[in-house]
Amino acid sequence: MKLSKRSWAEPFKIKMVELLKMTTAAQREKAIKEAGYNTFLLKSEDVYIDLLTDSGTSAMSDQQWSGLMLGDEAYAGSKNFYKLEQAMKNFYGYKYLIPTHQGRGAENILSQVMIKKGDIIPGNMYFTTTRLHQELAGGTFIDVIIDEAHDPENLFPFKGNIDLNKLNTLIKKHGAKKIPYVCVAVTVNLAGGQPVSMKNLKQLRQLTHKHGIKIMLDMTRIAENAYFIQQHENGYAKKSIAAIVKEICTYTDGATFSGKKDALVNIGGFLAVNDKKIYEEASNLVVVYEGLHTYGGLAGRDMEAMAIGIQESVQDDHMKARIGQVMYLGDKMLEAGIPIVLPVGGHGIFIDAKRFLPHVKQVQFPAQALAAALYADSGVRAMERGIVSAGRNTKTGDHYYPKLELVRLTIPRRVYTQAHMDVISESVQHVYENRKKIKGLNMVYEPKYLRFFQARFQKL
Ligand SMILES: *Cc1c(COP(=O)(O)O)cnc(C)c1O
């Protein structure tokens, strides 16, 4: 099976390069030990190919860089705010914009404004910061993603879909009054970048409409989701990414957005809503946590770069090359027989650590151990998306045991070449051939919140 038929190539050429340090195996072994076998605690300098995240790691275009020089750094009413507001309205179509320093800033404000103690927030698989803000506001997140999403070998093309039966049952059990909104993520990050279909969104809109429940979109990777709809959903092959993106937004009441992913900037985000009352409360709260409602923790120049990045992110040529590169790496992995999550999603390759390291029990953190071994092999930095990321159940204190125990190789946008993809694939193959030597880990330091960022481990 090959994921892509024709060669793709980048719709850009390279104008400036950033030199990388090459390390030896001994240096890497030492560095990962000092980092407590947590790739988040490595120094970036010691990393050769950085696949930790696609967040804030994109290469900006010359247009965006020149946009930085147009920063209007007035405290209030900056020109760049109005440009960003216009871009948001043009490409996403919501009525009101509140900029925030990044996505979680918007999640905090949305959760504070909309969630009351005891509320239920259904969503299509949790996201770390999103769920935490819902919980801090007194709510409980409940997963209503379709079962296929939890099966890394299931080939259904829209594994991000909401299971409407699960949602219906939840509404019957708790009552619509307890559900302020359904939180829908597009290209579901923790499921492996799996898209939601337009059909599912339409049906969800009908169901929630009937019960007076709002839909809030986590639109962080909406353009990538639109690409999958264009490629795989009936009736969308001839529509542009931009048109599909806008249609997705029409089925929702508002959105949180991390500009650090699709929108090709190093920092930035926003909350967008259609309801005036929610906007007013949120624009009051943003002053407490982020900054005045016309900058929300961002410099004017950051808002300018994000406005330009939004426009670049919905171009068909851009998205074809972006996902083409991810598929290229996916093909290499499949050829080598590496167990990965299928179908390949939008922003990276997710290695199935349960099948890669069947001899390591989940409580011994197999994905964490695999990410550390990959770094030691070649200086490729990946990250854990398994039991460490899932954290603990606040009521029982036990680990959550997610079905998916994954290592994420996240591809930054417009940053690496096809030759880098080859090096990554060769390193994963080398580690796979030597997988029996990899042992589990013991967690020796565990932070209370979002532990995967700072936890430390020792080899068993
Ligand atoms: C990154 C991300 C967020 C949070 O955004 P930040 O900009 O990192 O604060 C929320 N949801 C999803 C799906 C994300 O990938």
PDB file of N, CA and C in Angstrom, residues 387-452:
ATOM      1  N   ILE A 387       0.430   6.884  28.451  1.00  0.00           N
ATOM      2  CA  ILE A 387       0.023   6.915  29.856  1.00  0.00           C
ATOM      3  C   ILE A 387       0.580   8.128  30.606  1.00  0.00           C
ATOM      4  N   VAL A 388       1.780   8.580  30.228  1.00  0.00           N
ATOM      5  CA  VAL A 388       2.332   9.757  30.917  1.00  0.00           C
ATOM      6  C   VAL A 388       1.492  10.980  30.578  1.00  0.00           C
ATOM      7  N   SER A 389       1.204  11.182  29.295  1.00  0.00           N
ATOM      8  CA  SER A 389       0.392  12.333  28.874  1.00  0.00           C
ATOM      9  C   SER A 389      -1.018  12.272  29.459  1.00  0.00           C
ATOM     10  N   ALA A 390      -1.553  11.062  29.624  1.00  0.00           N
ATOM     11  CA  ALA A 390      -2.941  10.931  30.078  1.00  0.00           C
ATOM     12  C   ALA A 390      -3.112  11.378  31.531  1.00  0.00           C
ATOM     13  N   GLY A 391      -2.059  11.298  32.342  1.00  0.00           N
ATOM     14  CA  GLY A 391      -2.130  11.800  33.723  1.00  0.00           C
ATOM     15  C   GLY A 391      -2.926  10.894  34.642  1.00  0.00           C
ATOM     16  N   ARG A 392      -3.415  11.480  35.741  1.00  0.00           N
ATOM     17  CA  ARG A 392      -4.138  10.688  36.736  1.00  0.00           C
ATOM     18  C   ARG A 392      -5.594  11.124  36.841  1.00  0.00           C
ATOM     19  N   ASN A 393      -6.437  10.187  37.215  1.00  0.00           N
ATOM     20  CA  ASN A 393      -7.834  10.476  37.512  1.00  0.00           C
ATOM     21  C   ASN A 393      -7.865  11.257  38.829  1.00  0.00           C
ATOM     22  N   THR A 394      -8.446  12.470  38.795  1.00  0.00           N
ATOM     23  CA  THR A 394      -8.385  13.318  39.989  1.00  0.00           C
ATOM     24  C   THR A 394      -9.163  12.705  41.157  1.00  0.00           C
ATOM     25  N   LYS A 395     -10.155  11.849  40.863  1.00  0.00           N
ATOM     26  CA  LYS A 395     -10.949  11.259  41.954  1.00  0.00           C
ATOM     27  C   LYS A 395     -10.261  10.052  42.577  1.00  0.00           C
ATOM     28  N   THR A 396      -9.804   9.093  41.734  1.00  0.00           N
ATOM     29  CA  THR A 396      -9.213   7.862  42.283  1.00  0.00           C
ATOM     30  C   THR A 396      -7.710   7.979  42.524  1.00  0.00           C
ATOM     31  N   GLY A 397      -7.062   8.929  41.872  1.00  0.00           N
ATOM     32  CA  GLY A 397      -5.615   9.075  42.029  1.00  0.00           C
ATOM     33  C   GLY A 397      -4.803   8.094  41.195  1.00  0.00           C
ATOM     34  N   ASP A 398      -5.455   7.151  40.528  1.00  0.00           N
ATOM     35  CA  ASP A 398      -4.710   6.185  39.708  1.00  0.00           C
ATOM     36  C   ASP A 398      -4.408   6.804  38.336  1.00  0.00           C
ATOM     37  N   HIS A 399      -3.420   6.209  37.635  1.00  0.00           N
ATOM     38  CA  HIS A 399      -3.162   6.640  36.265  1.00  0.00           C
ATOM     39  C   HIS A 399      -4.431   6.432  35.438  1.00  0.00           C
ATOM     40  N   TYR A 400      -4.630   7.301  34.429  1.00  0.00           N
ATOM     41  CA  TYR A 400      -5.541   6.926  33.350  1.00  0.00           C
ATOM     42  C   TYR A 400      -4.748   5.931  32.501  1.00  0.00           C
ATOM     43  N   TYR A 401      -5.410   4.877  32.022  1.00  0.00           N
ATOM     44  CA  TYR A 401      -4.724   3.915  31.151  1.00  0.00           C
ATOM     45  C   TYR A 401      -5.276   4.035  29.738  1.00  0.00           C
ATOM     46  N   PRO A 402      -4.744   4.937  28.922  1.00  0.00           N
ATOM     47  CA  PRO A 402      -5.316   5.131  27.590  1.00  0.00           C
ATOM     48  C   PRO A 402      -5.075   3.896  26.724  1.00  0.00           C
ATOM     49  N   LYS A 403      -6.042   3.634  25.839  1.00  0.00           N
ATOM     50  CA  LYS A 403      -5.867   2.493  24.935  1.00  0.00           C
ATOM     51  C   LYS A 403      -4.682   2.727  24.014  1.00  0.00           C
ATOM     52  N   LEU A 404      -4.493   3.994  23.635  1.00  0.00           N
ATOM     53  CA  LEU A 404      -3.406   4.303  22.711  1.00  0.00           C
ATOM     54  C   LEU A 404      -2.147   4.674  23.484  1.00  0.00           C
ATOM     55  N   GLU A 405      -1.083   3.985  23.212  1.00  0.00           N
ATOM     56  CA  GLU A 405       0.213   4.247  23.838  1.00  0.00           C
ATOM     57  C   GLU A 405       1.162   4.562  22.679  1.00  0.00           C
ATOM     58  N   LEU A 406       1.349   5.862  22.431  1.00  0.00           N
ATOM     59  CA  LEU A 406       1.967   6.266  21.166  1.00  0.00           C
ATOM     60  C   LEU A 406       3.209   7.121  21.351  1.00  0.00           C
ATOM     61  N   VAL A 407       4.073   7.059  20.352  1.00  0.00           N
ATOM     62  CA  VAL A 407       5.168   8.021  20.233  1.00  0.00           C
ATOM     63  C   VAL A 407       4.862   8.867  19.010  1.00  0.00           C
ATOM     64  N   ARG A 408       4.844  10.165  19.216  1.00  0.00           N
ATOM     65  CA  ARG A 408       4.454  11.054  18.129  1.00  0.00           C
ATOM     66  C   ARG A 408       5.684  11.657  17.456  1.00  0.00           C
ATOM     67  N   LEU A 409       5.789  11.452  16.168  1.00  0.00           N
ATOM     68  CA  LEU A 409       6.819  12.121  15.369  1.00  0.00           C
ATOM     69  C   LEU A 409       6.100  13.261  14.662  1.00  0.00           C
ATOM     70  N   THR A 410       6.155  14.421  15.250  1.00  0.00           N
ATOM     71  CA  THR A 410       5.368  15.539  14.718  1.00  0.00           C
ATOM     72  C   THR A 410       6.211  16.326  13.723  1.00  0.00           C
ATOM     73  N   ILE A 411       5.631  16.594  12.588  1.00  0.00           N
ATOM     74  CA  ILE A 411       6.405  17.273  11.541  1.00  0.00           C
ATOM     75  C   ILE A 411       6.110  18.780  11.562  1.00  0.00           C
ATOM     76  N   PRO A 412       7.118  19.593  11.877  1.00  0.00           N
ATOM     77  CA  PRO A 412       6.922  21.043  11.795  1.00  0.00           C
ATOM     78  C   PRO A 412       6.637  21.450  10.346  1.00  0.00           C
ATOM     79  N   ARG A 413       5.933  22.546  10.165  1.00  0.00           N
ATOM     80  CA  ARG A 413       5.552  22.965   8.804  1.00  0.00           C
ATOM     81  C   ARG A 413       6.671  23.755   8.129  1.00  0.00           C
ATOM     82  N   ARG A 414       6.996  23.375   6.924  1.00  0.00           N
ATOM     83  CA  ARG A 414       7.954  24.098   6.054  1.00  0.00           C
ATOM     84  C   ARG A 414       9.367  24.131   6.628  1.00  0.00           C
ATOM     85  N   VAL A 415       9.739  23.151   7.455  1.00  0.00           N
ATOM     86  CA  VAL A 415      11.018  23.213   8.162  1.00  0.00           C
ATOM     87  C   VAL A 415      12.038  22.190   7.668  1.00  0.00           C
ATOM     88  N   TYR A 416      11.607  20.940   7.490  1.00  0.00           N
ATOM     89  CA  TYR A 416      12.552  19.878   7.144  1.00  0.00           C
ATOM     90  C   TYR A 416      12.368  19.413   5.704  1.00  0.00           C
ATOM     91  N   THR A 417      13.407  18.736   5.192  1.00  0.00           N
ATOM     92  CA  THR A 417      13.402  18.279   3.799  1.00  0.00           C
ATOM     93  C   THR A 417      13.082  16.786   3.735  1.00  0.00           C
ATOM     94  N   GLN A 418      12.932  16.307   2.517  1.00  0.00           N
ATOM     95  CA  GLN A 418      12.675  14.887   2.300  1.00  0.00           C
ATOM     96  C   GLN A 418      13.845  14.035   2.808  1.00  0.00           C
ATOM     97  N   ALA A 419      15.077  14.555   2.684  1.00  0.00           N
ATOM     98  CA  ALA A 419      16.242  13.810   3.185  1.00  0.00           C
ATOM     99  C   ALA A 419      16.146  13.643   4.703  1.00  0.00           C
ATOM    100  N   HIS A 420      15.639  14.671   5.389  1.00  0.00           N
ATOM    101  CA  HIS A 420      15.430  14.521   6.839  1.00  0.00           C
ATOM    102  C   HIS A 420      14.436  13.388   7.112  1.00  0.00           C
ATOM    103  N   MET A 421      13.397  13.313   6.298  1.00  0.00           N
ATOM    104  CA  MET A 421      12.393  12.253   6.491  1.00  0.00           C
ATOM    105  C   MET A 421      13.054  10.877   6.338  1.00  0.00           C
ATOM    106  N   ASP A 422      13.994  10.767   5.385  1.00  0.00           N
ATOM    107  CA  ASP A 422      14.691   9.488   5.189  1.00  0.00           C
ATOM    108  C   ASP A 422      15.515   9.125   6.422  1.00  0.00           C
ATOM    109  N   VAL A 423      16.218  10.117   6.975  1.00  0.00           N
ATOM    110  CA  VAL A 423      17.051   9.873   8.162  1.00  0.00           C
ATOM    111  C   VAL A 423      16.184   9.426   9.346  1.00  0.00           C
ATOM    112  N   ILE A 424      15.034  10.064   9.494  1.00  0.00           N
ATOM    113  CA  ILE A 424      14.123   9.707  10.598  1.00  0.00           C
ATOM    114  C   ILE A 424      13.687   8.253  10.445  1.00  0.00           C
ATOM    115  N   SER A 425      13.267   7.910   9.246  1.00  0.00           N
ATOM    116  CA  SER A 425      12.763   6.573   9.002  1.00  0.00           C
ATOM    117  C   SER A 425      13.850   5.513   9.229  1.00  0.00           C
ATOM    118  N   GLU A 426      15.073   5.809   8.798  1.00  0.00           N
ATOM    119  CA  GLU A 426      16.175   4.855   9.017  1.00  0.00           C
ATOM    120  C   GLU A 426      16.451   4.666  10.507  1.00  0.00           C
ATOM    121  N   SER A 427      16.364   5.747  11.262  1.00  0.00           N
ATOM    122  CA  SER A 427      16.618   5.642  12.694  1.00  0.00           C
ATOM    123  C   SER A 427      15.531   4.807  13.383  1.00  0.00           C
ATOM    124  N   VAL A 428      14.278   5.051  13.025  1.00  0.00           N
ATOM    125  CA  VAL A 428      13.184   4.262  13.626  1.00  0.00           C
ATOM    126  C   VAL A 428      13.381   2.781  13.297  1.00  0.00           C
ATOM    127  N   GLN A 429      13.794   2.500  12.065  1.00  0.00           N
ATOM    128  CA  GLN A 429      14.027   1.093  11.691  1.00  0.00           C
ATOM    129  C   GLN A 429      15.144   0.469  12.512  1.00  0.00           C
ATOM    130  N   HIS A 430      16.200   1.251  12.741  1.00  0.00           N
ATOM    131  CA  HIS A 430      17.337   0.734  13.522  1.00  0.00           C
ATOM    132  C   HIS A 430      16.892   0.423  14.952  1.00  0.00           C
ATOM    133  N   VAL A 431      16.131   1.326  15.525  1.00  0.00           N
ATOM    134  CA  VAL A 431      15.634   1.094  16.892  1.00  0.00           C
ATOM    135  C   VAL A 431      14.706  -0.123  16.912  1.00  0.00           C
ATOM    136  N   TYR A 432      13.916  -0.267  15.846  1.00  0.00           N
ATOM    137  CA  TYR A 432      12.984  -1.400  15.774  1.00  0.00           C
ATOM    138  C   TYR A 432      13.741  -2.728  15.734  1.00  0.00           C
ATOM    139  N   GLU A 433      14.813  -2.756  14.958  1.00  0.00           N
ATOM    140  CA  GLU A 433      15.614  -3.992  14.883  1.00  0.00           C
ATOM    141  C   GLU A 433      16.212  -4.354  16.243  1.00  0.00           C
ATOM    142  N   ASN A 434      16.473  -3.337  17.063  1.00  0.00           N
ATOM    143  CA  ASN A 434      17.097  -3.576  18.378  1.00  0.00           C
ATOM    144  C   ASN A 434      16.106  -3.421  19.528  1.00  0.00           C
ATOM    145  N   ARG A 435      14.813  -3.546  19.227  1.00  0.00           N
ATOM    146  CA  ARG A 435      13.786  -3.206  20.213  1.00  0.00           C
ATOM    147  C   ARG A 435      13.833  -4.058  21.477  1.00  0.00           C
ATOM    148  N   LYS A 436      14.300  -5.286  21.372  1.00  0.00           N
ATOM    149  CA  LYS A 436      14.281  -6.181  22.542  1.00  0.00           C
ATOM    150  C   LYS A 436      15.180  -5.666  23.664  1.00  0.00           C
ATOM    151  N   LYS A 437      16.160  -4.819  23.296  1.00  0.00           N
ATOM    152  CA  LYS A 437      17.082  -4.278  24.314  1.00  0.00           C
ATOM    153  C   LYS A 437      16.448  -3.125  25.110  1.00  0.00           C
ATOM    154  N   ILE A 438      15.337  -2.592  24.633  1.00  0.00           N
ATOM    155  CA  ILE A 438      14.743  -1.430  25.319  1.00  0.00           C
ATOM    156  C   ILE A 438      13.960  -1.879  26.544  1.00  0.00           C
ATOM    157  N   LYS A 439      14.287  -1.252  27.692  1.00  0.00           N
ATOM    158  CA  LYS A 439      13.600  -1.592  28.943  1.00  0.00           C
ATOM    159  C   LYS A 439      12.619  -0.493  29.317  1.00  0.00           C
ATOM    160  N   GLY A 440      11.714  -0.828  30.226  1.00  0.00           N
ATOM    161  CA  GLY A 440      10.754   0.157  30.705  1.00  0.00           C
ATOM    162  C   GLY A 440      11.413   1.166  31.640  1.00  0.00           C
ATOM    163  N   LEU A 441      10.582   2.124  32.130  1.00  0.00           N
ATOM    164  CA  LEU A 441      11.096   3.199  32.978  1.00  0.00           C
ATOM    165  C   LEU A 441      10.315   3.251  34.287  1.00  0.00           C
ATOM    166  N   ASN A 442      10.941   3.923  35.239  1.00  0.00           N
ATOM    167  CA  ASN A 442      10.324   4.153  36.536  1.00  0.00           C
ATOM    168  C   ASN A 442      10.195   5.672  36.691  1.00  0.00           C
ATOM    169  N   MET A 443       9.014   6.176  37.072  1.00  0.00           N
ATOM    170  CA  MET A 443       8.866   7.629  37.212  1.00  0.00           C
ATOM    171  C   MET A 443       9.393   8.057  38.583  1.00  0.00           C
ATOM    172  N   VAL A 444      10.392   8.923  38.595  1.00  0.00           N
ATOM    173  CA  VAL A 444      10.994   9.317  39.878  1.00  0.00           C
ATOM    174  C   VAL A 444      10.604  10.735  40.302  1.00  0.00           C
ATOM    175  N   TYR A 445      10.040  11.512  39.381  1.00  0.00           N
ATOM    176  CA  TYR A 445       9.500  12.823  39.756  1.00  0.00           C
ATOM    177  C   TYR A 445       8.224  13.047  38.958  1.00  0.00           C
ATOM    178  N   GLU A 446       7.155  13.408  39.658  1.00  0.00           N
ATOM    179  CA  GLU A 446       5.874  13.573  38.980  1.00  0.00           C
ATOM    180  C   GLU A 446       5.214  14.895  39.358  1.00  0.00           C
ATOM    181  N   PRO A 447       5.179  15.853  38.438  1.00  0.00           N
ATOM    182  CA  PRO A 447       4.488  17.120  38.737  1.00  0.00           C
ATOM    183  C   PRO A 447       2.968  16.902  38.799  1.00  0.00           C
ATOM    184  N   LYS A 448       2.286  17.808  39.484  1.00  0.00           N
ATOM    185  CA  LYS A 448       0.849  17.645  39.697  1.00  0.00           C
ATOM    186  C   LYS A 448       0.040  17.886  38.421  1.00  0.00           C
ATOM    187  N   TYR A 449       0.399  18.897  37.665  1.00  0.00           N
ATOM    188  CA  TYR A 449      -0.373  19.229  36.456  1.00  0.00           C
ATOM    189  C   TYR A 449       0.422  18.887  35.200  1.00  0.00           C
ATOM    190  N   LEU A 450      -0.248  18.369  34.164  1.00  0.00           N
ATOM    191  CA  LEU A 450       0.371  18.122  32.854  1.00  0.00           C
ATOM    192  C   LEU A 450       1.763  17.526  33.032  1.00  0.00           C
ATOM    193  N   ARG A 451       1.791  16.370  33.692  1.00  0.00           N
ATOM    194  CA  ARG A 451       3.062  15.807  34.156  1.00  0.00           C
ATOM    195  C   ARG A 451       4.050  15.467  33.047  1.00  0.00           C
ATOM    196  N   PHE A 452       3.509  15.198  31.832  1.00  0.00           N
ATOM    197  CA  PHE A 452       4.408  14.773  30.746  1.00  0.00           C
ATOM    198  C   PHE A 452       5.461  15.814  30.404  1.00  0.00           C
TER     199      PHE A 452
END
